[in-house]
CSV table of C-alpha atoms in Angstrom, one decimal:
chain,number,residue,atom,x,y,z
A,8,UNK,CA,-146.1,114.9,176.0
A,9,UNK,CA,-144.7,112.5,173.6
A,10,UNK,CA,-144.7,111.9,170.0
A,11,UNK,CA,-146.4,108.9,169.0
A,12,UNK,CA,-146.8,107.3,165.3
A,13,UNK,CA,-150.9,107.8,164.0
A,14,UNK,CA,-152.0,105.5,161.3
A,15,UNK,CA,-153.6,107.3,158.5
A,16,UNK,CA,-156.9,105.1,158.0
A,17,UNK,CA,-158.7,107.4,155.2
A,18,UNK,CA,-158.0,110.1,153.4
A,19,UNK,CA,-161.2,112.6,151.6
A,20,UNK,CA,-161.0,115.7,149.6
A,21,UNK,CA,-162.6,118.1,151.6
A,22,UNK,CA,-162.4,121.3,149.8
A,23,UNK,CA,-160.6,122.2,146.1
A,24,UNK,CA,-157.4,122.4,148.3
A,25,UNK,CA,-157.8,120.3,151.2
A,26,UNK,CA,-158.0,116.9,152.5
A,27,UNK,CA,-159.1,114.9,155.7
A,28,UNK,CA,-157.0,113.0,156.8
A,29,UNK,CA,-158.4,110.2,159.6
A,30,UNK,CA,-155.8,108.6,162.2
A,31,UNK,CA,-155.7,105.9,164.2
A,32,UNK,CA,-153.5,107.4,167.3
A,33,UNK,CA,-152.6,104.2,169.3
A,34,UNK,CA,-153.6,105.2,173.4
A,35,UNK,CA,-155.1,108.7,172.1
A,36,UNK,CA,-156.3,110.2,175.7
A,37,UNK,CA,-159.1,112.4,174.3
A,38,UNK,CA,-159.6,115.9,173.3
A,39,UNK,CA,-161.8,119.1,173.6
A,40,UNK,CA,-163.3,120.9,171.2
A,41,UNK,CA,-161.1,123.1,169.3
A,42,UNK,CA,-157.9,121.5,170.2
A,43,UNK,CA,-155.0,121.2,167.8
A,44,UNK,CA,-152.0,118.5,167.4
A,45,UNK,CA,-148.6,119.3,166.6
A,46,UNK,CA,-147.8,117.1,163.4
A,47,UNK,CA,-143.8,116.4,162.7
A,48,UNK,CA,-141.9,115.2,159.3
A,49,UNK,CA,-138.7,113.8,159.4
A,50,UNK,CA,-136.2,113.3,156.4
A,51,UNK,CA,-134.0,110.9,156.4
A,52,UNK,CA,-130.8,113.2,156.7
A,53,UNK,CA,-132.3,114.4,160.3
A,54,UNK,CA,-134.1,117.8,159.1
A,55,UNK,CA,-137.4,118.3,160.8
A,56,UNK,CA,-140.2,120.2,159.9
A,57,UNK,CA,-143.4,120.9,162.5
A,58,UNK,CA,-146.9,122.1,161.9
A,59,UNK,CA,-150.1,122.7,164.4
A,60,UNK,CA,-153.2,121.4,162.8
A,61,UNK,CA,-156.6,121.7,164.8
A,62,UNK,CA,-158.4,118.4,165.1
A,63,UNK,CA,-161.8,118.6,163.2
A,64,UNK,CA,-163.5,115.6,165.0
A,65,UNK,CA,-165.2,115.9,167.7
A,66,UNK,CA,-164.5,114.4,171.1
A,67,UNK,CA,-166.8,111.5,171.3
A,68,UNK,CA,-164.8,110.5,167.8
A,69,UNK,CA,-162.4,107.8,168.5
A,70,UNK,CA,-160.4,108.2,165.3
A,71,UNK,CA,-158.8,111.9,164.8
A,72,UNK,CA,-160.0,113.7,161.7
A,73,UNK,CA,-157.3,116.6,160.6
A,74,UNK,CA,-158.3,118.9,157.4
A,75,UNK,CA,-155.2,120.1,155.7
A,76,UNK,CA,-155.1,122.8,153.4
A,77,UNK,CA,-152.7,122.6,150.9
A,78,UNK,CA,-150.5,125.4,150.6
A,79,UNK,CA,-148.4,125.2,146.9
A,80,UNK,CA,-145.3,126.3,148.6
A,81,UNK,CA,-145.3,124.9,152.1
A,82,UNK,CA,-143.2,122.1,153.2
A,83,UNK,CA,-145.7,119.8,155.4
A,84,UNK,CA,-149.3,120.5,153.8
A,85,UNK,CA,-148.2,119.0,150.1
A,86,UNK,CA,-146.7,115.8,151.4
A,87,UNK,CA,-149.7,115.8,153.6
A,88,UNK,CA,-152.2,116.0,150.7
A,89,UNK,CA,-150.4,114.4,148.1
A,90,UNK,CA,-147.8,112.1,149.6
A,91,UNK,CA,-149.6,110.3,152.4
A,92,UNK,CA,-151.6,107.8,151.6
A,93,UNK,CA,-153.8,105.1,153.4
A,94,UNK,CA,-151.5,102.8,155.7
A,95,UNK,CA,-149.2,105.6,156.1
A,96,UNK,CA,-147.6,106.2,159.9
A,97,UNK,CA,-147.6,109.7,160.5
A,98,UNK,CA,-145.8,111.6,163.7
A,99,UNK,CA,-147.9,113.6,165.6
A,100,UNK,CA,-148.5,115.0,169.3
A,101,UNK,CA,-151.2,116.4,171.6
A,102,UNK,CA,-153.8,117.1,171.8
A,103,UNK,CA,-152.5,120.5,172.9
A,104,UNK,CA,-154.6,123.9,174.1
A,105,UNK,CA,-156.7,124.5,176.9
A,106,UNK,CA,-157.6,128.2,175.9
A,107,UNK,CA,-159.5,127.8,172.4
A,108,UNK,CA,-162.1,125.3,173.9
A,109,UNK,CA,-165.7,124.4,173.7
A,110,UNK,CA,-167.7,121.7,175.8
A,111,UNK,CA,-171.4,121.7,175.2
A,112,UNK,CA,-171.5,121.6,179.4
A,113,UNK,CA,-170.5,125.5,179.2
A,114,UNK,CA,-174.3,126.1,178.0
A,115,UNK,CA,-175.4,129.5,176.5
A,116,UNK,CA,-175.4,130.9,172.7
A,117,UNK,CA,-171.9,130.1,170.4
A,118,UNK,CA,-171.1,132.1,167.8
A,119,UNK,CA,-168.5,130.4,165.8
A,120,UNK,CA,-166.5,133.1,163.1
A,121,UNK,CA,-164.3,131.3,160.7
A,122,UNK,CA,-161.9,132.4,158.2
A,123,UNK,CA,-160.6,129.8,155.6
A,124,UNK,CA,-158.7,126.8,157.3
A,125,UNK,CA,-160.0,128.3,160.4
A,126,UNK,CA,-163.2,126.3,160.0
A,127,UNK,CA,-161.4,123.3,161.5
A,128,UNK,CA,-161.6,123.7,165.2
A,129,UNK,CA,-164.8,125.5,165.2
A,130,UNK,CA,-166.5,122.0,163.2
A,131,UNK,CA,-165.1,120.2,165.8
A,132,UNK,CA,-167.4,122.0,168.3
A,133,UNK,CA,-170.4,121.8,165.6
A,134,UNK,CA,-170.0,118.2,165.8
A,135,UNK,CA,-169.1,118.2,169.4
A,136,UNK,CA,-172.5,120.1,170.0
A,137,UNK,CA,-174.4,117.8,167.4
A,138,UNK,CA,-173.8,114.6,169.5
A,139,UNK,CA,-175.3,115.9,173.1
A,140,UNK,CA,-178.2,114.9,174.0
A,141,UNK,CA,-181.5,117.1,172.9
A,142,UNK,CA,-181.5,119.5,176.5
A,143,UNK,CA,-178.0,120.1,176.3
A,144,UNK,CA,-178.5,121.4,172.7
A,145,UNK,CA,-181.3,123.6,173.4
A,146,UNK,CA,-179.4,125.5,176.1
A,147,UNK,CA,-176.7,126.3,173.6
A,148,UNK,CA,-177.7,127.7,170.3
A,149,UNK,CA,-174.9,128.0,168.0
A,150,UNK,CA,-174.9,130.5,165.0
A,151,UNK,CA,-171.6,130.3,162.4
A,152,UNK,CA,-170.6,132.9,160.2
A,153,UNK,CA,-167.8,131.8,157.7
A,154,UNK,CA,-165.7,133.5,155.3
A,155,UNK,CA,-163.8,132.0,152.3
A,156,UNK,CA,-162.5,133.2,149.0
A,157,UNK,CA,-164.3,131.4,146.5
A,158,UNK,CA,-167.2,128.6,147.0
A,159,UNK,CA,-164.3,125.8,145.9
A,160,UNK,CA,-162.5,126.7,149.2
A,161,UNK,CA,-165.7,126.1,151.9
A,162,UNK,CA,-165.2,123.0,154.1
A,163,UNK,CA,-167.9,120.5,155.3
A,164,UNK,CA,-170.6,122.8,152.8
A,165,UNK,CA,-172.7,119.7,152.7
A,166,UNK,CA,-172.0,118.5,156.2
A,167,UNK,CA,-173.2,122.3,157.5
A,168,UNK,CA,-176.4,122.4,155.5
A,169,UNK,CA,-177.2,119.5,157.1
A,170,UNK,CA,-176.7,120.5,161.0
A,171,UNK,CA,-178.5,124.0,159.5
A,172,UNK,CA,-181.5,121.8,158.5
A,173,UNK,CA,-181.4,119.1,161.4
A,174,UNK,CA,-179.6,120.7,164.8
A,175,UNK,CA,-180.9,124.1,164.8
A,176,UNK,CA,-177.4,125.5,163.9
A,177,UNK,CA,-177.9,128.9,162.3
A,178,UNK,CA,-174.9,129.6,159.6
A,179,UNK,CA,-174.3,132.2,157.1
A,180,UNK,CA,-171.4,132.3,154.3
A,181,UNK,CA,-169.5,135.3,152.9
A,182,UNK,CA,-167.2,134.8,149.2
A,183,UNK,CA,-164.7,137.4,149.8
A,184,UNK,CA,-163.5,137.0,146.0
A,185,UNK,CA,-166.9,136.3,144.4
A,186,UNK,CA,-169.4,138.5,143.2
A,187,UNK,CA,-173.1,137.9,143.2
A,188,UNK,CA,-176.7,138.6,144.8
A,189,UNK,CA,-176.8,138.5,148.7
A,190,UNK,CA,-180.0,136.3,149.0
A,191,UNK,CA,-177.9,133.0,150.0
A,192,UNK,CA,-174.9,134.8,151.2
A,193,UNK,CA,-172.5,137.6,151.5
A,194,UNK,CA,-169.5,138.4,149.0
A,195,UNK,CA,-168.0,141.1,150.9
A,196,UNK,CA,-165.3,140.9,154.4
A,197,UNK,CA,-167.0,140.1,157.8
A,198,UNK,CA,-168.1,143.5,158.8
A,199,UNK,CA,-170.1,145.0,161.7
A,200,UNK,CA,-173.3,144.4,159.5
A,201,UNK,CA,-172.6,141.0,159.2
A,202,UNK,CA,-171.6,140.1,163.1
A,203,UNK,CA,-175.0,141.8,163.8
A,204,UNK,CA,-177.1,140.0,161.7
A,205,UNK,CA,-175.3,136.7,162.0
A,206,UNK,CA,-174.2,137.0,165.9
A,207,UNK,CA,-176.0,137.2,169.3
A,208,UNK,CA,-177.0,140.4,171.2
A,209,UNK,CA,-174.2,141.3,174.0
A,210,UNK,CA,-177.4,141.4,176.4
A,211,UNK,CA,-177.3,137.3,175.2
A,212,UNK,CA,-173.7,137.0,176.9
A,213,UNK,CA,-172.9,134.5,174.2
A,214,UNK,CA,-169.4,133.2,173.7
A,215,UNK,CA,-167.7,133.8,170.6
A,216,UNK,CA,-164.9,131.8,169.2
A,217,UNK,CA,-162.7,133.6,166.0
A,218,UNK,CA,-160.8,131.7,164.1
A,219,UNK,CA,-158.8,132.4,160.9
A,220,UNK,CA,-155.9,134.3,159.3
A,221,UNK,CA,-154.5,137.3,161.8
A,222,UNK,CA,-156.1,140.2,160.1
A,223,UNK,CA,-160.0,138.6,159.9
A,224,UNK,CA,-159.4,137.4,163.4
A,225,UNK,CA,-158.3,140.3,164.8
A,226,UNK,CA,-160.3,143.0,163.0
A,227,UNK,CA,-163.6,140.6,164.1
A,228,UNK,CA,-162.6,140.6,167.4
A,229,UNK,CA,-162.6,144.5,167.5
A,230,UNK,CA,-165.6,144.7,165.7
A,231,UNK,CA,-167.4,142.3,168.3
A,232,UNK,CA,-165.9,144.2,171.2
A,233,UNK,CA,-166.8,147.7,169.9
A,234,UNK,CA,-170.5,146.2,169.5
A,235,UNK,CA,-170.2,145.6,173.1
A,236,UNK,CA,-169.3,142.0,173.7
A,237,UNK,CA,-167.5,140.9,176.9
A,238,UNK,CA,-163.9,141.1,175.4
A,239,UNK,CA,-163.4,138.2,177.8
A,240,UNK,CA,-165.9,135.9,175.9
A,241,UNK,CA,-164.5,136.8,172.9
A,242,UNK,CA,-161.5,134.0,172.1
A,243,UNK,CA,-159.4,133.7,169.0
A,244,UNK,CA,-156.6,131.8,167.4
A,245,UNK,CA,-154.9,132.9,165.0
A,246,UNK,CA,-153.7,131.1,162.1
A,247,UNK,CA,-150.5,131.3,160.1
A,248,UNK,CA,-150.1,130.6,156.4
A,249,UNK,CA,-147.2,127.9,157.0
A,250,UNK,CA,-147.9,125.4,154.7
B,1181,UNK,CA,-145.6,136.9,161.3
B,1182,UNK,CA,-147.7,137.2,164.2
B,1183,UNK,CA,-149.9,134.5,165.8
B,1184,UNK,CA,-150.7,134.1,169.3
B,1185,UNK,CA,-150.5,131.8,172.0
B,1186,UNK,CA,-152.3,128.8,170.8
B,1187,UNK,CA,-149.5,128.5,168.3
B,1188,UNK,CA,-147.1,128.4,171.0
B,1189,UNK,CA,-148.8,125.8,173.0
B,1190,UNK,CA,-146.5,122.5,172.2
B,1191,UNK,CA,-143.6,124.2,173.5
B,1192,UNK,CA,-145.2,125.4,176.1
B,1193,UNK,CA,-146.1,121.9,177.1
B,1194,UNK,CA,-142.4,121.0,176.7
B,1195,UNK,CA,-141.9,123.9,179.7
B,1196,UNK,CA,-144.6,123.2,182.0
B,1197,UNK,CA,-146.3,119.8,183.5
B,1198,UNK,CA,-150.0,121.1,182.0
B,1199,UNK,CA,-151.7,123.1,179.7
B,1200,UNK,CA,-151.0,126.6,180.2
B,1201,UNK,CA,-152.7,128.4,177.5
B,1202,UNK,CA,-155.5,128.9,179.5
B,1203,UNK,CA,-153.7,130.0,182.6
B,1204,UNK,CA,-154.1,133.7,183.5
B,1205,UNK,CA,-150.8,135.9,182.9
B,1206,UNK,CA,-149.7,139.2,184.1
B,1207,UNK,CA,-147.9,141.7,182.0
B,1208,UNK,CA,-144.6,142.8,184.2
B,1209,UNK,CA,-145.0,146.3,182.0
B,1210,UNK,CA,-148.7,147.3,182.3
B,1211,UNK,CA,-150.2,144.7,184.3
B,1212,UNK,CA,-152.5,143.9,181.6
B,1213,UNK,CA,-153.9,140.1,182.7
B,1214,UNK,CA,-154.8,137.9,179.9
B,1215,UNK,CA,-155.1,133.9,179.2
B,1216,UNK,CA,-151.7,132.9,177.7
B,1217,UNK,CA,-153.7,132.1,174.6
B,1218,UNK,CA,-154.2,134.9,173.7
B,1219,UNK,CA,-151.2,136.9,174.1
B,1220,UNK,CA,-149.2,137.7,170.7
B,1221,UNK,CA,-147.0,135.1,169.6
B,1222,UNK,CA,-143.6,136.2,167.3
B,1223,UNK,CA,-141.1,133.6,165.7
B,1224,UNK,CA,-141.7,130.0,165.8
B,1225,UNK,CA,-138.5,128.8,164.1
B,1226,UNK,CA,-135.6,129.3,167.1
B,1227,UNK,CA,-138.6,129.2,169.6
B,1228,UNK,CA,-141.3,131.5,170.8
B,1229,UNK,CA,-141.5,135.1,172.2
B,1230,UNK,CA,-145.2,136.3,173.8
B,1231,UNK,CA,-145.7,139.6,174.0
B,1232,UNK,CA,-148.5,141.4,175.3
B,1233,UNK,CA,-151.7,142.6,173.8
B,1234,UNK,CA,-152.4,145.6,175.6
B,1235,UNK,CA,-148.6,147.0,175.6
B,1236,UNK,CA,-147.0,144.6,173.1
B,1237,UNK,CA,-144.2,144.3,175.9
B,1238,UNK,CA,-142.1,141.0,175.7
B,1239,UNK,CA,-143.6,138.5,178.1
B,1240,UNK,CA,-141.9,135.0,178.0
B,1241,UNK,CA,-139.1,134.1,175.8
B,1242,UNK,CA,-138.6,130.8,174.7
B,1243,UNK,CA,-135.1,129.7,172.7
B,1244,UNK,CA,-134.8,126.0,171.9
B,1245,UNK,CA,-131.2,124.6,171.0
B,1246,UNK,CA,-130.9,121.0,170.3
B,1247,UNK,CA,-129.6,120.2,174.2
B,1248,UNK,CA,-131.5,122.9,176.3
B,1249,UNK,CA,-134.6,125.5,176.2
B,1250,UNK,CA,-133.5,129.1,177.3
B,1251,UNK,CA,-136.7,130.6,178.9
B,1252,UNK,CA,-136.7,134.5,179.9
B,1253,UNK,CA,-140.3,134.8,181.9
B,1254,UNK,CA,-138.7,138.4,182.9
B,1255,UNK,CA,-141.5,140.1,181.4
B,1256,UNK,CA,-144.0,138.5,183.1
B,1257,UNK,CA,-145.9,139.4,186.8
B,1258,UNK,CA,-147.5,136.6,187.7
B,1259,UNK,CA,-148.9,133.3,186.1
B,1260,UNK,CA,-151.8,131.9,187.8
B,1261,UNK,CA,-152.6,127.9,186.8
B,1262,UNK,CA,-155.4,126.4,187.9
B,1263,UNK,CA,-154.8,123.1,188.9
C-alpha cells in the first residue's frame, strides 16, 4: 500500500472544533463504509508524524471527505485544521480496515452508537445507506444514538435531521456535559435505558457498529451484550485522543 | 493507551498482502477466536502489540525499526484469511 499525495479541494467547519477536509486522491481504488486512511506529516528535518482518520464519505463519493477534530495539543489535527488550506498536497494512505465495515448489501436493522469524533465512520454508512436505491433501504433500517459533550461538538447536526426527516433514519442525541429537559434528547452517558429505547430488539438480529473513545465503546458494547445481542454482531473501534 | 485492532490495521497491511482485520485469530493461550479488529491494541509509537480480549494474552507483536519489522506471532493459534 503506498502513500500517495491527496489534494485538499475544500475545507468546512464541521463542528466548534472540527473541519472537513475534501481530497482529491489521484487513482483512489474505492472504499467501504467505515474505513479509515492513515494520514502522514513530514518536517523538513525528516521527523514523521502519522494519524488514522476514518473517511466520512461514502463509497459512491469520488472525492474523500475526512472530519478532523482538533485536539489543542496534538501534533497532526492543528496543522490539519488550521494550517492546510485549499490547494494543499497532503500524504495519505488506504483506505485501510476490512473489520469495521458496512455495505447496505448486508440487509437487516443498523444501529450506529457514536461517541464524539466517532461519528465519522458511522456517517459514512448513513450516507452510504442514503444513496441505495429505495428496496435496499427498506431492508435495512438504521437507528443512531450519539453522544457528545456539548451541542457545539455534534457533527453533520443539520445533515442528520435531514436523513431523520427524509430516509427513515431514526437518531437520538445525548449532551453528556449539558443539562436540560429530555423531550429532544438525553444529557446523561449512553446507558442500558438508552440502548433500549434507541436500539433494536436482540430477537431483530440487528448489527451494531460502536464507535468512540475506549471507555463509551467498550462499556456500550457490554451493555448491548448483557441485553442479549450476538456479541458477534456487536463491532467496535476504538478511538484514541492523539491529536 | 488502549485501542484495538483497527488502529493497528496500516501496519498490518505493511505485513500481510490483504486486509487482515477482518481475518479470524486464535488466541495461542485460551483459544479465544476473534476478528483481528477487535483484539486489544497497546503502543503505536515503536509498533504494535495485540493482545487478546478474553485473556489479555499477547498475540502478535509488531517492532518497526527504520530497516526491518520484527513480528513475534508466538502468541497466536491460528489465523484464518479469507481469500
Amino acid at each position: 500500500m503506498k502513500w500517495t499525495v491527496a489534494s485538499v479541494v475544500e475545507v468546512r467547519d464541521e463542528a466548534l472544533h472540527a473541519k472537513t477536509l475534501v481530497l482529491d486522491v489521484p487513482d483512489w481504488p474505492g472504499h467501504r463504509a467505515g474505513q479509515h486512511v492513515d494520514v502522514r506529516l513530514v518536517a523538513e528535518d525528516g521527523y514523521q508524524a502519522q494519524r488514522s482518520y476514518s473517511i466520512a464519505s461514502p463509497p459512491e463519493s469520488r472525492q474523500l471527505e475526512l472530519t478532523v477534530e482538533r485536539i489543542d495539543d496534538g501534533e497532526v489535527s492543528p496543522y490539519l485544521c488550521d494550517v492546510l488550506h485549499v490547494g494543499d498536497g497532503l500524504e495519505v494512505r488506504g483506505p485501510i480496515g476490512g473489520y469495521f465495515v458496512w455495505d447496505v448489501r448486508d440487509a437487516g436493522p443498523v444501529l450506529l452508537v457514536a461517541g464524539g469524533s466517532g461519528i465519522v465512520p458511522l456517517m459514512a454508512m448513513m450516507r452510504h445507506r442514503a444513496r441505495a436505491d429505495a428496496n435496499l433501504r427498506a431492508l435495512s433500517e438504521m437507528s443512531l444514538l450519539y453522544s457528545t459533550r456539548t451541542l457545539g461538538d455534534l457533527f453533520y447536526l443539520q445533515e442528520i435531521e435531514r436523513l431523520v426527516e427524509e430516509q427513515n433514519v431514526r437518531a437520538a442525541f445525548t449532551l453528556t456535559r449539558e443539562k436540560g429537559d429530555d423531550r429532544r434528547g438525553y444529557h446523561r452517558r449512553i446507558d442500558k435505558a438508552m440502548l433500549t429505547d434507541v436500539g433494536w430488539p436482540p430477537s431483530h438480529m440487528p448489527r451494531s457498529y460502536v464507535c468512540g473513545p475506549t471507555p463509551l465503546v467498550e462499556s456500550v458494547a457490554r451493555t448491548l451484550v448483557e441485553l442479549g445481542h450476538d456479541p458477534s454482531r456487536v463491532l467496535t473501534e476504538r478511538f484514541g485522543p492523539t491529536g | 493507551m488502549r485501542l484495538d485492532g483497527n488502529a493497528a490495521a496500516g501496519q498490518l497491511r505493511e505485513l500481510f498482502a490483504m486486509d487482515v482485520t477482518a481475518a479470524m485469530a486464535t488466541c495461542g493461550a485460551c483459544g479465544t477466536r476473534r476478528p483481528v479488529g477487535s483484539l486489544l491494541e497497546y503502543g503505536q509509537a515503536m509498533g504494535v502489540i495485540l493482545c487478546c480480549p478474553a485473556c489479555a494474552a499477547v498475540m502478535l507483536r509488531i517492532v518497526r525499526t527504520p530497516a526491518s519489522m520484527h513480528v513475534d506471532g508466538s502468541g497466536m493459534a491460528m489465523l484464518v484469511i479469507q481469500v
